[in-house]
């Protein structure tokens, strides 16, 4: 065993090289998939319940575990040991993902970094919160919540034990909140690092928590029978270690560093030694939104194109639900296949991806949607990628198909929130392109009476965090004129952008008219455009009454500026006032936005030719 840790178990002084300053909580949901099903259907709670994916029971509730059901048992074996086992199909992960996100959201309410690990686990770094609490509590009365891995007879001089006791109380509050709000029981591990917090977490499962002090790290680690139990040791490292007769964690503790350095890089060898004695300094990284959203379906074999197409169509339906929930607009799609080589009895994965036009996605009442035509477009993109991956003139055998959206347009926050308008512009404007322009008939005039959403409200503010994509940002661009068919009237966001675009065009006509009338050479045109024009002129007059554009640069069209929501007006004014921030729109815009020049909001301010 490492000398340093031999020492630390009998000393009140923390070892020089090990930092006890952090307080980390790891929370794992008990029998996660099974609990999601039991929360949904409480009558399942008293039954032995298994969650089935294909022919495997991926997990089971604790009632079933009493019969000897284990994770990843074959269904046939599970039914042998527990003939009464109630099986629920768990192949659709949608509800598990949703539950996972809800748990993550609950944990974020403590305002500490939360790192999601898989579906049912989270690390929370409560170091700062503990420090805050330490200032207000009576140190003499601090008690532990839950279980202690091993009692300590000596108090560590750095105060880590008190800190971890406070962390244990926070863990208990977190678990209670998850239970009260979502109905899930959980386990927690509390330690001064992620490694020990994770490994101690299941020590008293289900529905309980365990704290381990730094001084017990090495002795606890030595109880692990396999080096693979250490989360950051993968299969390759395990193979190498085993080939050198290092099988248990205790073997790793006693293996000389020099020996390890022969088989691993110097850094890796030191890291392995540190891990073996429970030392780990990896930080809790706040989890952001996923970089890709994907789904896969595996099966025995599919060798017919039409069947592949059916599988993709089913996957796409489910994937679109996930993307809708996420709210970002995808701009790249990846298709994955697992090909079986019948001769070699092996299989391998191949992927292809391509960009997808954001115009496939529309924002309807703030929610991302895809029309039937958009779905057909996606299917043809998918099958095109499939055709590139498969040579259809030869037989093929697939055992998996996968779909993933891999890049997204981000919505901007704070000052850059102006960019959000542009982003909606891109997606929705293109929809108008698909629909091939506007209906300028009288029906469009019914809208203002029919829909209250034409009132001027905007819920964007500088101080606001990112506006929820599901929250419609209702803006009256120019309320009296619109260019929408009856179906479009149902969508305030389409109205918003549709009108913005229309106005741009109409403004062109307005400026044409102004020029022409100056020349006194205007002749009335009997086209719908003319009707538009006259109506629109009125609108322009109405808007000009509330003129806010005294400080605007000369190229700005005042009418359009005044039709913008206050928030955006303020942002633009600030930008014009401070030229150093004037590159904000272009610098912080996603690439797609720069490309989409014709849609740029600036278009509405520069004079039209
Ligand atoms: N899971 C899976 N395949 C596996 C292991 C797990 O699909 N090989 C799924 C089902 C689990 C979920 O992931 O419910 C979380 O995995 P856990 O290992 O945390 O297992 P459970 O939460 O089911 O049980 P426990 O109470 O042991 O944490
Ligand atoms: Mg679990
Ligand atoms: Mg887990």
CSV table of C-alpha atoms and ligand atoms in Angstrom, one decimal, residues 28-34 53 58-59 62 65 71-72 120-121 205, ligand 1:
chain,number,residue,atom,x,y,z
A,28,UNK,CA,-28.1,7.6,-8.1
A,29,UNK,CA,-31.7,6.8,-8.5
A,30,UNK,CA,-32.9,3.4,-7.2
A,31,UNK,CA,-33.9,0.9,-10.0
A,32,UNK,CA,-34.4,3.9,-12.2
A,33,UNK,CA,-36.4,2.6,-15.2
A,34,UNK,CA,-38.5,0.5,-12.8
A,53,UNK,CA,-35.5,-4.4,-23.7
A,58,UNK,CA,-32.2,-4.4,-18.0
A,59,UNK,CA,-33.3,-3.6,-14.5
A,62,UNK,CA,-36.2,-4.2,-5.4
A,65,UNK,CA,-34.3,-8.4,-6.8
A,71,UNK,CA,-29.5,-6.4,-14.2
A,72,UNK,CA,-29.2,-7.6,-17.8
A,120,UNK,CA,-29.8,8.4,-13.3
A,121,UNK,CA,-26.7,9.8,-11.7
A,205,UNK,CA,-28.9,1.0,-1.1
B,1,LIG,N1,-29.5,0.3,-17.7
B,1,LIG,C1,-29.5,-0.3,-18.9
B,1,LIG,N2,-28.5,-1.2,-19.2
B,1,LIG,C2,-27.6,-1.6,-18.3
B,1,LIG,C3,-27.6,-1.0,-17.0
B,1,LIG,C4,-28.6,0.0,-16.7
B,1,LIG,O1,-30.3,0.0,-19.8
B,1,LIG,N3,-26.7,-2.5,-18.6
B,1,LIG,C5,-30.5,1.3,-17.4
B,1,LIG,C6,-31.6,0.7,-16.5
B,1,LIG,C7,-31.4,1.3,-15.2
B,1,LIG,C8,-30.7,2.6,-15.5
B,1,LIG,O2,-30.0,2.4,-16.7
B,1,LIG,O3,-32.6,1.6,-14.5
B,1,LIG,C9,-29.8,3.1,-14.4
B,1,LIG,O4,-28.8,2.2,-14.2
B,1,LIG,P1,-28.3,1.8,-12.7
B,1,LIG,O5,-27.0,1.0,-12.9
B,1,LIG,O6,-28.2,3.0,-11.9
B,1,LIG,O7,-29.4,0.7,-12.2
B,1,LIG,P2,-30.7,1.0,-11.5
B,1,LIG,O8,-31.0,2.4,-11.3
B,1,LIG,O9,-31.8,0.3,-12.3
B,1,LIG,O10,-30.6,0.2,-10.2
B,1,LIG,P3,-29.8,0.6,-8.9
B,1,LIG,O11,-30.9,0.7,-7.8
B,1,LIG,O12,-28.9,-0.5,-8.7
B,1,LIG,O13,-29.1,1.9,-9.1
